[in-house]
Tab-separated table of C-alpha atoms in Angstrom:
chain	number	residue	atom	x	y	z
A	16	MET	CA	29.155	54.146	54.228
A	17	GLY	CA	28.996	52.246	50.941
A	18	ALA	CA	30.820	48.966	50.230
A	19	TYR	CA	33.701	50.748	48.408
A	20	LYS	CA	34.434	52.739	51.611
A	21	TYR	CA	34.838	49.532	53.589
A	22	LEU	CA	37.156	48.101	50.853
A	23	GLU	CA	39.197	51.298	50.904
A	24	GLU	CA	39.633	51.045	54.699
A	25	MET	CA	40.712	47.390	54.409
A	26	TRP	CA	43.409	48.333	51.847
A	27	ARG	CA	44.571	51.163	54.109
A	28	LYS	CA	45.242	48.677	56.962
A	29	LYS	CA	47.710	46.500	55.026
A	30	GLN	CA	49.252	45.125	58.289
A	31	SER	CA	45.984	43.645	59.529
A	32	ASP	CA	45.707	39.901	59.829
A	33	VAL	CA	43.208	39.556	56.957
A	34	MET	CA	45.232	41.750	54.536
A	35	ARG	CA	48.548	40.071	55.377
A	36	PHE	CA	46.999	36.646	54.762
A	37	LEU	CA	45.425	37.753	51.488
A	38	ALA	CA	48.616	39.413	50.353
A	39	ARG	CA	50.621	36.245	50.992
A	40	LEU	CA	48.160	34.133	49.024
A	41	ARG	CA	47.972	36.601	46.153
A	42	ASN	CA	51.820	36.860	46.083
A	43	TRP	CA	52.074	33.140	45.608
A	44	GLU	CA	49.393	33.189	42.925
A	45	PHE	CA	50.883	36.093	40.986
A	46	ARG	CA	54.349	34.566	41.040
A	47	GLN	CA	53.061	31.499	39.150
A	48	LEU	CA	51.513	33.672	36.338
A	49	PRO	CA	53.267	35.273	33.393
A	50	ALA	CA	54.928	38.703	33.831
A	51	VAL	CA	52.078	40.351	31.895
A	52	HIS	CA	48.586	38.705	31.935
A	53	ARG	CA	45.003	39.698	31.619
A	54	CYS	CA	42.726	39.749	34.706
A	55	SER	CA	39.050	38.907	34.597
A	56	LYS	CA	38.313	41.679	37.039
A	57	PRO	CA	40.265	44.266	39.168
A	58	THR	CA	41.770	43.055	42.443
A	59	ARG	CA	40.915	46.466	43.967
A	60	PRO	CA	37.526	47.524	42.541
A	61	ASP	CA	37.391	50.682	44.664
A	62	LYS	CA	40.873	51.871	43.543
A	63	ALA	CA	40.284	50.953	39.916
A	64	ARG	CA	37.101	53.062	39.801
A	65	LYS	CA	38.956	55.983	41.434
A	66	VAL	CA	41.486	56.009	38.635
A	67	GLY	CA	39.008	55.716	35.782
A	68	TYR	CA	37.832	52.057	35.429
A	69	LYS	CA	34.237	51.219	34.527
A	70	ALA	CA	32.867	47.692	34.412
A	71	LYS	CA	31.683	48.035	30.791
A	72	GLN	CA	32.745	46.872	27.401
A	73	GLY	CA	36.055	48.204	26.093
A	74	TYR	CA	37.712	48.419	29.508
A	75	VAL	CA	40.448	45.740	30.133
A	76	ILE	CA	42.627	45.034	33.146
A	77	TYR	CA	46.143	43.645	32.781
A	78	ARG	CA	48.407	42.741	35.689
A	79	VAL	CA	52.094	43.227	35.324
A	80	ARG	CA	55.153	42.198	37.407
A	81	VAL	CA	58.215	44.450	37.737
A	82	ARG	CA	61.428	43.564	39.447
A	83	ARG	CA	62.087	45.820	42.500
A	84	GLY	CA	65.261	47.696	43.348
A	85	GLY	CA	67.421	50.516	42.189
A	86	ARG	CA	69.180	50.873	38.837
A	87	LYS	CA	72.757	49.621	38.660
A	88	ARG	CA	74.907	51.572	36.213
A	89	PRO	CA	75.422	49.348	33.113
A	90	VAL	CA	79.186	49.620	32.706
A	91	HIS	CA	81.712	46.853	32.067
A	92	LYS	CA	83.372	45.484	35.303
A	93	GLY	CA	81.975	48.499	37.243
A	94	GLN	CA	84.539	50.785	35.595
A	95	VAL	CA	83.478	54.237	34.595
A	96	TYR	CA	86.218	55.847	32.518
A	97	GLY	CA	85.502	59.303	33.565
A	98	LYS	CA	85.486	61.815	36.435
A	99	PRO	CA	85.310	60.478	39.988
A	100	VAL	CA	81.895	62.206	40.392
A	101	ASN	CA	80.453	59.647	37.966
A	102	GLN	CA	82.024	56.578	39.413
A	103	GLY	CA	78.992	55.442	41.417
A	104	ILE	CA	77.700	51.984	40.390
A	105	THR	CA	75.265	50.487	42.877
A	106	GLN	CA	73.352	53.062	44.898
A	107	LEU	CA	71.748	54.837	41.976
A	108	LYS	CA	68.014	55.253	41.473
A	109	PRO	CA	66.132	55.402	38.217
A	110	THR	CA	64.390	58.659	37.197
A	111	ARG	CA	61.080	56.875	36.461
A	112	ASN	CA	59.136	54.984	39.107
A	113	LEU	CA	58.312	51.311	38.812
A	114	ARG	CA	54.622	51.936	38.114
A	115	SER	CA	55.613	53.865	34.987
A	116	VAL	CA	57.941	51.054	34.004
A	117	ALA	CA	55.066	48.547	34.440
A	118	GLU	CA	52.757	50.624	32.231
A	119	GLU	CA	55.447	50.805	29.546
A	120	ARG	CA	55.909	47.032	29.503
A	121	VAL	CA	52.265	46.240	29.150
A	122	GLY	CA	51.828	49.037	26.566
A	123	ARG	CA	54.602	47.592	24.407
A	124	LYS	CA	53.211	44.089	24.657
A	125	ILE	CA	49.567	44.990	23.944
A	126	GLY	CA	50.005	47.691	21.380
A	127	GLY	CA	46.391	47.719	20.202
A	128	LEU	CA	45.031	49.074	23.461
A	129	ARG	CA	45.543	52.461	25.110
A	130	ILE	CA	46.602	52.871	28.741
A	131	LEU	CA	44.368	54.922	30.975
A	132	ASN	CA	45.937	54.482	34.404
A	133	SER	CA	47.346	51.948	36.833
A	134	TYR	CA	47.590	51.121	40.585
A	135	TRP	CA	49.638	49.019	43.004
A	136	VAL	CA	48.251	45.644	44.069
A	137	ASN	CA	50.963	43.687	45.797
A	138	GLU	CA	54.703	43.310	46.370
A	139	ASP	CA	57.180	40.848	47.775
A	140	SER	CA	60.960	40.920	48.248
A	141	THR	CA	61.605	40.506	44.479
A	142	TYR	CA	58.651	42.027	42.608
A	143	LYS	CA	56.021	44.673	42.589
A	144	TYR	CA	52.685	43.942	41.002
A	145	TYR	CA	50.532	46.558	39.303
A	146	GLU	CA	47.183	46.417	37.535
A	147	VAL	CA	46.875	48.559	34.442
A	148	ILE	CA	43.574	49.798	33.042
A	149	MET	CA	43.548	49.626	29.251
A	150	ILE	CA	40.974	50.902	26.775
A	151	ASP	CA	39.960	49.293	23.474
A	152	THR	CA	39.608	52.365	21.228
A	153	ALA	CA	37.997	50.424	18.393
A	154	HIS	CA	35.035	49.424	20.486
A	155	ASN	CA	31.819	51.342	19.844
A	156	ALA	CA	30.965	51.478	23.569
A	157	ILE	CA	34.137	53.542	24.011
A	158	ARG	CA	33.874	55.636	20.818
A	159	ASN	CA	30.288	56.670	21.671
A	160	ASP	CA	30.949	57.494	25.302
A	161	ALA	CA	31.683	61.273	25.607
A	162	ARG	CA	33.479	60.798	28.976
A	163	ILE	CA	36.177	58.507	27.598
A	164	ASN	CA	36.327	58.921	23.818
A	165	TRP	CA	39.045	61.548	24.094
A	166	ILE	CA	41.451	58.637	24.320
A	167	CYS	CA	40.529	57.583	20.821
A	168	ASN	CA	42.353	60.541	19.318
A	169	ALA	CA	45.589	59.546	17.569
A	170	THR	CA	47.590	61.922	19.868
A	171	HIS	CA	47.019	59.510	22.750
A	172	LYS	CA	48.801	56.560	21.134
A	173	HIS	CA	51.317	55.175	23.592
A	174	ARG	CA	50.705	57.795	26.291
A	175	GLU	CA	52.764	55.678	28.635
A	176	LEU	CA	55.967	55.910	26.519
A	177	ARG	CA	55.756	59.709	26.556
A	178	GLY	CA	55.140	60.302	30.306
A	179	LEU	CA	51.496	61.365	29.883
A	180	THR	CA	49.867	58.922	32.280
A	181	SER	CA	49.527	59.655	35.988
A	182	ALA	CA	52.627	57.712	36.897
A	183	GLY	CA	54.610	59.322	34.015
A	184	ARG	CA	53.636	62.807	35.086
A	185	SER	CA	54.733	62.007	38.625
A	186	GLY	CA	58.160	60.917	37.384
A	187	ARG	CA	58.483	64.134	35.402
A	188	GLY	CA	57.956	66.214	38.568
A	189	LEU	CA	54.623	67.675	37.468
A	190	ARG	CA	52.683	66.869	40.649
A	191	LYS	CA	53.098	70.312	42.193
A	192	ARG	CA	50.541	72.900	43.332
A	193	GLY	CA	50.674	76.321	44.815
A	194	HIS	CA	53.843	78.373	44.705
A	195	ARG	CA	55.891	75.260	43.818
A	196	ARG	CA	54.118	75.087	40.512
A	197	ASN	CA	55.957	78.225	39.335
A	198	GLY	CA	59.024	76.098	38.670
A	199	ILE	CA	57.287	73.897	36.088
A	200	ILE	CA	55.240	76.460	34.159
A	201	GLY	CA	55.746	75.718	30.501
A	202	GLY	CA	55.650	71.856	30.694
A	203	SER	CA	58.579	70.927	32.922
A	204	ALA	CA	61.285	72.321	35.192
A	205	SER	CA	63.818	72.260	32.341
A	206	ALA	CA	61.421	74.089	30.002
A	207	ALA	CA	60.778	76.730	32.617
A	208	TRP	CA	64.484	77.183	33.279
A	209	LYS	CA	65.260	77.363	29.569
A	210	ARG	CA	62.592	79.965	28.889
A	211	ARG	CA	63.802	82.187	31.756
A	212	ASN	CA	67.448	81.881	30.882
A	213	THR	CA	67.206	82.439	27.122
A	214	LEU	CA	68.042	85.859	25.791
A	215	LYS	CA	65.205	86.848	23.435
A	216	LEU	CA	66.156	89.731	21.165
A	217	ARG	CA	63.044	90.603	19.267
A	218	ARG	CA	63.318	92.409	15.960
A	219	TYR	CA	61.244	95.431	16.975
A	220	ARG	CA	62.117	96.227	20.620
């Protein structure tokens, strides 16, 4: 087994004494830092490489902090002036996951870089911490690398805001394979439903 395999096994056993101790220390350290800050290197090198990171010029890691919990409905005094079915306030969940929210925050703050992917690093009672892999598309090391220069195309500006990253696709319900994929053919469940339920009267039929 290579070194990355051992690292991967350590991160799998998060309840072990070593990992619990490290998590506690890291939590304290991350709490002192700004909500979005740059890291010198990934906390989880094995995971970072799995989701696309390379230790070369043009690749940047940012760590971002997101507050945990559901999404309270933003209405005045908890009053929804509508049908009783919509009167829930507190036990609602957002459509998008927190990793996608983290990517959005760092993407808005550092607009000159493109987001490739992200991964979980730590959490406590109040926050979840993610590390986001970002690409400098102006760097020649990126522009000349055929494996990654697809992200230099203008169509990949702010992928995170349009649900095109891994976390965003997950939130859109596109992580399906096999027969369950039939419900999302055409881009999404709503697109598939609309296509199947639209009456198409062609001119010559």
